[in-house]
Short mmCIF file of C-alpha atoms and ligand atoms in Angstrom, two decimals:
data_model
loop_
_atom_site.label_atom_id
_atom_site.label_comp_id
_atom_site.label_asym_id
_atom_site.label_seq_id
_atom_site.Cartn_x
_atom_site.Cartn_y
_atom_site.Cartn_z
CA MET A 1 -0.02 0.14 0.07
CA LYS A 2 1.20 3.68 -0.54
CA ALA A 3 0.49 5.89 2.54
CA THR A 4 1.37 9.47 3.15
CA ILE A 5 2.25 10.52 6.95
CA ALA A 6 2.90 14.10 8.12
CA THR A 7 5.92 13.85 10.56
CA LEU A 8 6.30 16.52 13.23
CA ALA A 9 9.50 16.25 15.20
CA GLY A 10 9.12 19.12 17.39
CA ASP A 11 11.50 20.00 20.20
CA GLY A 12 13.99 18.46 22.75
CA ILE A 13 14.32 14.49 22.17
CA GLY A 14 11.39 14.82 19.77
CA PRO A 15 13.91 14.92 16.59
CA GLU A 16 15.99 12.04 18.16
CA VAL A 17 12.86 9.59 18.42
CA MET A 18 11.46 11.01 15.32
CA ALA A 19 14.82 9.84 13.45
CA GLU A 20 14.43 6.36 14.72
CA ALA A 21 10.59 6.22 13.85
CA LEU A 22 11.55 7.27 10.07
CA ALA A 23 13.90 4.26 10.11
CA LEU A 24 11.40 1.92 11.57
CA LEU A 25 8.83 3.26 8.91
CA SER A 26 11.66 2.79 6.22
CA ALA A 27 12.37 -0.95 7.39
CA MET A 28 8.62 -1.80 7.64
CA GLY A 29 7.99 -0.64 3.88
CA SER A 30 10.83 -2.61 2.83
CA LYS A 31 9.96 -5.78 4.40
CA TYR A 32 6.18 -5.59 4.00
CA GLY A 33 6.24 -4.22 0.29
CA HIS A 34 4.58 -0.77 1.53
CA GLU A 35 5.59 2.81 0.43
CA PHE A 36 5.35 5.25 3.30
CA VAL A 37 5.88 8.81 2.16
CA THR A 38 6.92 10.96 4.90
CA ASN A 39 6.52 14.64 4.79
CA GLU A 40 8.21 16.92 7.47
CA ALA A 41 6.70 19.80 8.93
CA LEU A 42 7.39 22.32 12.05
CA ILE A 43 5.00 22.16 15.46
CA GLY A 44 5.69 23.60 18.89
CA GLY A 45 8.63 25.53 19.86
CA ILE A 46 10.77 25.47 16.79
CA ALA A 47 7.72 26.48 14.56
CA ILE A 48 7.41 29.53 17.23
CA ASP A 49 11.14 30.43 16.36
CA GLU A 50 10.54 29.98 12.57
CA THR A 51 7.32 31.45 11.87
CA GLY A 52 5.69 32.84 15.33
CA ASP A 53 3.00 30.24 15.30
CA ALA A 54 2.98 26.86 17.15
CA PHE A 55 0.76 25.28 14.28
CA PRO A 56 1.57 27.10 11.22
CA ALA A 57 -0.66 27.09 8.27
CA GLU A 58 2.11 25.09 6.03
CA THR A 59 1.92 22.38 8.75
CA GLN A 60 -1.83 22.36 8.68
CA ARG A 61 -1.75 21.95 4.92
CA ILE A 62 0.74 19.22 4.99
CA CYS A 63 -1.15 17.34 7.84
CA GLU A 64 -4.74 17.79 5.69
CA GLN A 65 -2.99 16.11 2.75
CA SER A 66 -2.01 13.03 4.98
CA ASP A 67 -3.48 9.68 5.87
CA ALA A 68 -2.26 10.08 9.38
CA ILE A 69 0.18 12.45 11.59
CA LEU A 70 3.13 11.39 13.53
CA LEU A 71 4.39 13.73 15.98
CA ALA A 72 7.36 13.53 18.70
CA ALA A 73 7.18 15.93 21.26
CA VAL A 74 6.87 19.83 21.81
CA GLY A 75 8.07 22.17 24.45
CA GLY A 76 11.29 23.37 26.35
CA TYR A 77 12.71 25.69 28.65
CA LYS A 78 13.16 28.52 26.16
CA TRP A 79 9.40 28.64 25.53
CA SER A 80 8.27 27.93 28.97
CA ASP A 81 7.28 31.34 30.21
CA PRO A 82 3.41 30.54 30.95
CA SER A 83 2.50 34.33 30.22
CA ALA A 84 3.92 33.99 26.69
CA LYS A 85 1.30 34.73 24.07
CA VAL A 86 2.36 31.95 22.08
CA ARG A 87 3.41 28.51 23.51
CA PRO A 88 4.32 25.09 21.88
CA GLU A 89 1.36 23.41 23.62
CA GLN A 90 -1.00 25.61 21.85
CA GLY A 91 0.11 23.81 18.74
CA LEU A 92 -1.29 20.29 19.84
CA LEU A 93 -4.68 21.94 20.93
CA LYS A 94 -5.13 23.60 17.75
CA MET A 95 -4.39 20.33 15.55
CA ARG A 96 -6.64 18.25 18.06
CA LYS A 97 -9.53 20.74 17.29
CA HIS A 98 -8.94 21.35 13.72
CA PHE A 99 -9.22 17.79 13.13
CA ASN A 100 -11.66 17.03 15.78
CA LEU A 101 -9.87 14.52 17.34
CA PHE A 102 -12.01 13.42 20.11
CA ALA A 103 -10.90 9.81 21.15
CA ASN A 104 -7.70 9.56 22.84
CA LEU A 105 -6.34 5.90 22.97
CA ARG A 106 -3.47 5.05 25.69
CA PRO A 107 -2.49 1.42 25.70
CA VAL A 108 -0.67 0.77 28.66
CA LYS A 109 0.73 -2.93 29.50
CA ALA A 110 3.42 -4.22 32.04
CA TYR A 111 6.26 -5.85 30.75
CA PRO A 112 7.62 -8.81 32.47
CA ALA A 113 11.16 -7.61 31.83
CA LEU A 114 10.72 -4.30 33.74
CA SER A 115 8.60 -5.38 36.81
CA GLN A 116 11.25 -4.38 38.98
CA ASN A 117 10.81 -0.97 37.85
CA VAL A 118 7.26 -0.76 39.07
CA PRO A 119 6.64 0.06 42.73
CA LEU A 120 3.86 -2.80 42.76
CA ARG A 121 4.07 -6.45 43.93
CA PRO A 122 5.19 -8.18 40.50
CA ASP A 123 2.14 -10.94 41.01
CA LEU A 124 -0.21 -7.89 40.62
CA LEU A 125 1.35 -6.92 37.11
CA GLU A 126 1.01 -10.37 35.43
CA ASN A 127 -1.15 -9.88 32.18
CA VAL A 128 -1.58 -6.10 33.18
CA ASP A 129 -2.59 -4.75 29.49
CA MET A 130 -5.20 -1.99 29.45
CA LEU A 131 -6.52 0.38 26.62
CA PHE A 132 -7.78 3.94 27.95
CA VAL A 133 -10.10 5.89 25.74
CA ARG A 134 -10.23 9.01 27.06
CA GLU A 135 -13.03 11.76 25.69
CA LEU A 136 -10.54 14.43 24.34
CA THR A 137 -13.01 17.53 23.15
CA GLY A 138 -15.57 17.96 25.76
CA GLY A 139 -16.16 17.34 29.51
CA LEU A 140 -14.53 19.75 32.15
CA TYR A 141 -11.82 20.70 30.01
CA PHE A 142 -13.76 22.35 27.60
CA GLY A 143 -17.22 23.57 29.24
CA GLU A 144 -17.48 27.32 30.29
CA ARG A 145 -15.31 28.47 32.91
CA LYS A 146 -14.90 32.00 34.68
CA GLU A 147 -12.59 33.44 36.85
CA MET A 148 -14.56 36.43 38.63
CA GLY A 149 -13.25 39.84 38.58
CA ASP A 150 -12.62 39.96 42.40
CA GLY A 151 -10.19 36.91 41.97
CA ASP A 152 -11.91 35.06 44.78
CA ASP A 153 -14.37 32.83 43.02
CA ALA A 154 -14.28 30.95 39.78
CA TYR A 155 -16.16 28.13 37.98
CA ASP A 156 -15.66 25.16 35.67
CA THR A 157 -18.20 23.34 33.97
CA MET A 158 -18.78 19.34 32.98
CA TYR A 159 -20.99 19.49 30.05
CA TYR A 160 -21.82 16.67 27.73
CA SER A 161 -24.17 16.25 24.96
CA ARG A 162 -25.53 12.54 23.85
CA PRO A 163 -23.79 12.66 20.61
CA GLU A 164 -20.50 13.68 22.16
CA VAL A 165 -20.77 10.46 24.31
CA GLU A 166 -22.09 8.18 21.62
CA ARG A 167 -19.16 8.56 19.34
CA VAL A 168 -16.67 8.05 21.81
CA ALA A 169 -18.32 5.04 23.34
CA HIS A 170 -18.40 3.58 19.84
CA VAL A 171 -14.57 3.79 19.53
CA ALA A 172 -14.33 2.19 22.70
CA PHE A 173 -16.81 -0.71 22.04
CA ARG A 174 -15.24 -1.41 18.95
CA ALA A 175 -11.70 -1.33 20.67
CA ALA A 176 -13.04 -3.93 22.99
CA GLN A 177 -14.36 -6.09 20.24
CA GLY A 178 -10.73 -6.28 18.92
CA ARG A 179 -9.34 -7.17 22.30
CA ARG A 180 -10.54 -9.22 25.35
CA LYS A 181 -14.13 -7.88 24.84
CA LYS A 182 -14.53 -6.18 28.23
CA LEU A 183 -15.33 -2.08 28.88
CA THR A 184 -15.09 -0.20 31.88
CA SER A 185 -16.99 2.88 31.80
CA VAL A 186 -15.80 5.45 34.46
CA ASP A 187 -18.09 8.14 35.55
CA LYS A 188 -19.25 9.93 38.51
CA ALA A 189 -23.03 9.19 38.14
CA ASN A 190 -23.97 9.28 41.97
CA VAL A 191 -23.16 12.83 41.79
CA LEU A 192 -22.72 14.77 38.82
CA ALA A 193 -25.95 15.12 36.24
CA SER A 194 -23.48 15.15 33.29
CA MET A 195 -22.04 11.80 34.16
CA ARG A 196 -25.45 10.41 34.83
CA LEU A 197 -26.03 11.41 30.73
CA TRP A 198 -22.73 9.55 30.37
CA ARG A 199 -23.66 6.27 32.02
CA LYS A 200 -27.30 5.98 30.61
CA THR A 201 -25.70 6.68 27.08
CA VAL A 202 -22.77 4.12 27.38
CA THR A 203 -25.50 1.89 28.56
CA GLN A 204 -27.74 2.49 25.54
CA VAL A 205 -24.64 2.18 23.00
CA HIS A 206 -23.70 -1.11 24.63
CA GLU A 207 -27.00 -2.55 22.86
CA ASP A 208 -24.89 -2.75 19.53
CA TYR A 209 -22.23 -4.61 21.18
CA GLY A 210 -23.77 -7.55 22.76
CA ASP A 211 -20.50 -9.50 22.63
CA VAL A 212 -18.79 -7.04 24.90
CA GLU A 213 -19.19 -7.02 28.64
CA LEU A 214 -19.74 -3.52 30.08
CA GLU A 215 -19.10 -2.52 33.77
CA HIS A 216 -19.57 0.61 35.08
CA VAL A 217 -17.24 1.99 37.75
CA LEU A 218 -17.20 5.36 39.73
CA VAL A 219 -14.16 7.26 39.26
CA ASP A 220 -12.76 7.34 42.76
CA ALA A 221 -13.37 3.76 42.93
CA CYS A 222 -11.56 3.16 39.86
CA THR A 223 -8.52 4.63 41.06
CA MET A 224 -8.42 2.01 43.90
CA HIS A 225 -9.50 -1.02 41.63
CA MET A 226 -6.73 0.02 39.07
CA LEU A 227 -3.94 -0.75 41.90
CA MET A 228 -5.98 -3.56 43.54
CA ARG A 229 -6.69 -5.59 40.49
CA PRO A 230 -5.08 -4.08 37.18
CA ALA A 231 -5.01 -7.34 34.93
CA SER A 232 -9.00 -7.29 35.44
CA PHE A 233 -9.11 -4.19 32.91
CA ASP A 234 -9.50 -4.43 29.30
CA VAL A 235 -10.73 -1.21 27.59
CA ILE A 236 -11.49 1.77 29.92
CA LEU A 237 -13.49 4.59 28.91
CA ALA A 238 -13.67 7.84 30.70
CA GLU A 239 -14.50 11.60 30.61
CA ASN A 240 -11.64 14.19 29.41
CA MET A 241 -10.28 14.93 33.06
CA PHE A 242 -11.10 11.41 34.56
CA GLY A 243 -9.31 9.81 31.67
CA ASP A 244 -6.46 12.32 31.64
CA ILE A 245 -5.83 11.59 35.87
CA LEU A 246 -6.40 7.62 35.46
CA SER A 247 -4.14 7.03 32.61
CA ASP A 248 -1.15 8.85 34.22
CA GLU A 249 -1.69 6.62 37.29
CA ALA A 250 -1.86 3.44 34.95
CA SER A 251 1.29 4.72 33.18
CA VAL A 252 3.45 3.42 36.15
CA PHE A 253 2.42 -0.46 35.33
CA ALA A 254 4.87 0.26 32.28
CA GLY A 255 7.94 1.15 34.09
CA SER A 256 8.78 4.69 32.36
CA LEU A 257 7.11 7.64 30.79
CA GLY A 258 9.31 6.79 27.79
CA MET A 259 7.54 3.56 26.98
CA LEU A 260 4.10 4.96 26.26
CA PRO A 261 2.10 5.56 22.87
CA SER A 262 -1.06 7.19 22.08
CA ALA A 263 -3.32 7.85 19.16
CA SER A 264 -6.10 10.41 18.98
CA LEU A 265 -8.91 9.66 16.70
CA GLY A 266 -12.06 11.25 15.16
CA GLU A 267 -14.54 9.92 12.68
CA GLY A 268 -13.10 8.06 10.11
CA ARG A 269 -9.41 6.64 10.08
CA PHE A 270 -7.24 9.66 9.84
CA GLY A 271 -5.47 10.26 13.22
CA LEU A 272 -2.68 11.77 15.28
CA TYR A 273 -0.31 9.42 16.91
CA GLU A 274 2.29 10.39 19.54
CA PRO A 275 4.18 9.12 22.44
CA VAL A 276 2.80 10.28 25.90
CA HIS A 277 6.16 11.72 27.13
CA GLY A 278 7.12 15.39 26.56
CA SER A 279 10.52 16.94 24.98
CA ALA A 280 12.28 15.68 28.05
CA PRO A 281 14.83 18.81 27.99
CA ASP A 282 16.79 17.27 30.65
CA ILE A 283 18.34 14.59 28.23
CA ALA A 284 17.57 16.20 24.96
CA GLY A 285 20.77 15.93 22.59
CA GLN A 286 22.49 13.04 24.42
CA GLY A 287 21.01 9.98 22.82
CA LYS A 288 19.43 8.97 25.98
CA ALA A 289 15.87 8.93 24.95
CA ASN A 290 13.96 5.85 25.31
CA PRO A 291 12.33 5.42 21.63
CA VAL A 292 9.83 2.82 22.51
CA GLY A 293 6.79 5.35 22.97
CA MET A 294 7.23 6.62 19.79
CA PHE A 295 7.98 3.06 18.12
CA LEU A 296 4.66 1.93 19.70
CA SER A 297 2.96 5.19 18.30
CA VAL A 298 3.96 3.91 15.10
CA ALA A 299 2.15 0.62 15.61
CA MET A 300 -0.94 2.57 16.38
CA LEU A 301 -0.70 4.53 13.34
CA LEU A 302 -0.25 1.50 11.22
CA ARG A 303 -3.16 -0.23 13.22
CA TYR A 304 -5.68 2.23 13.35
CA SER A 305 -5.18 4.72 10.40
CA LEU A 306 -3.62 2.00 7.76
CA ALA A 307 -5.47 -1.24 8.96
CA LEU A 308 -2.32 -2.77 8.83
CA GLU A 309 -2.68 -4.99 12.05
CA GLU A 310 0.08 -7.81 11.19
CA GLU A 311 2.65 -5.04 10.81
CA ALA A 312 1.66 -3.22 13.97
CA LEU A 313 1.78 -6.54 15.78
CA ALA A 314 5.03 -7.20 14.51
CA ILE A 315 6.47 -3.95 15.81
CA GLU A 316 5.06 -4.49 19.34
CA ARG A 317 6.52 -7.93 19.52
CA ALA A 318 9.90 -6.91 18.43
CA VAL A 319 9.76 -4.14 21.34
CA ASP A 320 8.76 -7.12 23.56
CA ALA A 321 11.59 -9.65 22.22
CA VAL A 322 14.53 -6.90 22.67
CA LEU A 323 13.15 -5.80 26.29
CA ALA A 324 13.17 -9.69 27.23
CA ASP A 325 16.76 -9.83 25.88
CA GLY A 326 17.65 -7.08 28.25
CA ALA A 327 18.21 -4.15 26.09
CA ARG A 328 17.69 -1.17 28.07
CA THR A 329 17.75 2.51 27.72
CA GLY A 330 18.79 4.62 30.85
CA ASP A 331 15.40 5.29 32.02
CA ILE A 332 14.38 1.50 32.10
CA ALA A 333 17.92 0.07 33.15
CA ARG A 334 18.66 -1.10 36.53
CA LYS A 335 22.05 -0.28 38.61
CA GLY A 336 24.81 -2.37 36.84
CA GLU A 337 22.85 -3.14 33.56
CA PRO A 338 24.55 -2.06 30.22
CA ILE A 339 22.65 1.07 28.68
CA LEU A 340 22.04 1.32 24.96
CA SER A 341 21.77 5.00 23.29
CA THR A 342 18.38 5.82 21.62
CA LYS A 343 19.90 4.57 18.21
CA GLU A 344 21.26 1.48 19.57
CA PHE A 345 18.03 0.46 21.13
CA ALA A 346 16.25 1.29 17.98
CA GLN A 347 18.31 -0.52 15.64
CA ALA A 348 18.20 -3.46 18.16
CA VAL A 349 14.32 -3.40 17.51
CA ILE A 350 14.45 -2.92 13.67
CA ALA A 351 17.04 -5.92 13.54
CA LYS A 352 14.50 -8.11 15.49
CA LEU A 353 11.73 -7.34 12.76
P1 NAD B 1 8.71 14.98 30.15
O1 NAD B 1 7.69 13.73 29.78
O2 NAD B 1 9.34 15.73 28.88
O3 NAD B 1 9.92 14.54 31.19
C1 NAD B 1 9.56 13.88 32.46
C2 NAD B 1 10.69 13.06 32.76
O4 NAD B 1 10.55 11.70 31.83
C3 NAD B 1 12.06 13.60 32.40
O5 NAD B 1 12.89 13.16 33.51
C4 NAD B 1 12.50 13.14 31.25
O6 NAD B 1 13.72 12.94 31.11
C5 NAD B 1 11.88 11.40 31.24
N1 NAD B 1 11.47 11.13 30.15
C6 NAD B 1 10.46 11.59 29.31
N2 NAD B 1 10.36 10.91 27.98
C7 NAD B 1 11.59 10.25 27.88
C8 NAD B 1 11.96 9.16 27.04
N3 NAD B 1 11.60 8.88 25.70
N4 NAD B 1 13.06 8.44 27.24
C9 NAD B 1 13.58 8.47 28.80
N5 NAD B 1 13.27 9.53 29.16
C10 NAD B 1 12.21 9.99 29.12
O7 NAD B 1 7.88 15.89 30.98
P2 NAD B 1 8.20 17.34 31.38
O8 NAD B 1 9.54 17.35 32.00
O9 NAD B 1 7.17 17.96 32.44
O10 NAD B 1 7.88 18.69 30.49
C11 NAD B 1 8.98 18.82 29.61
C12 NAD B 1 8.60 19.62 28.28
O11 NAD B 1 7.81 18.92 27.34
C13 NAD B 1 7.69 21.00 28.69
O12 NAD B 1 7.81 21.98 27.97
C14 NAD B 1 6.16 20.24 28.70
O13 NAD B 1 5.33 21.53 28.37
C15 NAD B 1 6.42 19.47 27.48
N6 NAD B 1 5.43 18.39 27.36
C16 NAD B 1 5.08 17.87 25.81
C17 NAD B 1 4.06 17.01 25.76
C18 NAD B 1 3.70 16.74 24.42
O14 NAD B 1 4.54 17.15 23.39
N7 NAD B 1 2.90 16.03 24.11
C19 NAD B 1 3.68 16.30 26.87
C20 NAD B 1 4.09 16.49 28.04
C21 NAD B 1 5.09 17.70 28.44
#
């Protein structure tokens, strides 16, 4: 197949992990007979420096002409003044909004080879493999908010419409059908009206997915269940802020922030794929970045935007295999273990393919 991918390296360790993602795509293309055309574009701090805009019009055009967007990371000390008019993160928000990317998918699994890096009993980590589907363009982060003139009171609003909940619920149920067929919907229906609408709507959407088991869990209880019985979760569907908090809690299971990928999807196959981590300015330019989050984001791109399931699985298995062989970047190495550079680790994964 032929596919066009916009590649947005961004700042800090972004260009380092993106370089390896391009090598991975090239290797996958040769092995499986696909042509992946990659078009570079600016985003974040580097885009502000060169154009004054965190998501320039030219980048938008390149993204619009692509089948998917692959992004590394944005931000850094240079652009960190919170009162600045233009900030790198605005590029991400503009892009999500422009492409109406309402479903954020974050898979988290525990790697047996890294169980020592996780502050939980190893027996609890066995078979931990969950997928968060976080609603990304509504809920508390997008509702009406106001700081009053006197500065002594303020409010935020959690608002959802039925179609907003329905569309993200369909994404979650379909994802569950392709996995272990279990969906946990997280809400706070005992207190919040918007969350009662959420629960009612998810229950109705469930009627189309008789093969998927549905459980409703209150968000406060969910934080506890995730630590007590993490292996029992498959797909977890949550409101914007709840999903943000819960997926960060769960990221601990993977052993390092550098291990986690994500996808942001809208209607249709188009999507934005990026590792969960930021630009890591503390290690930028030193070849220390873990490329796994980026590689697994490439796997998600192949799976969700290009329907190349076999190729996606091949990348995931190659990552598992090099970790089992003992390959480690600094963030996942224990004392005394040899440390590979970003490029060495990436080459080991590509060689496994
Ligand atoms: P961060 O994710 O960049 O780094 C947190 C810690 O994790 C650091 O110690 C870093 O060295 C380490 N780390 C992150 N990714 C790693 C990797 N691949 N390999 C090894 N270690 C890794 O978060 P931060 O320090 O809070 O933010 C740094 C900058 O990134 C800020 O400007 C922030 O706004 C931005 N940021 C961007 C995104 C994004 O692009 N989506 C997400 C989060 C933060």
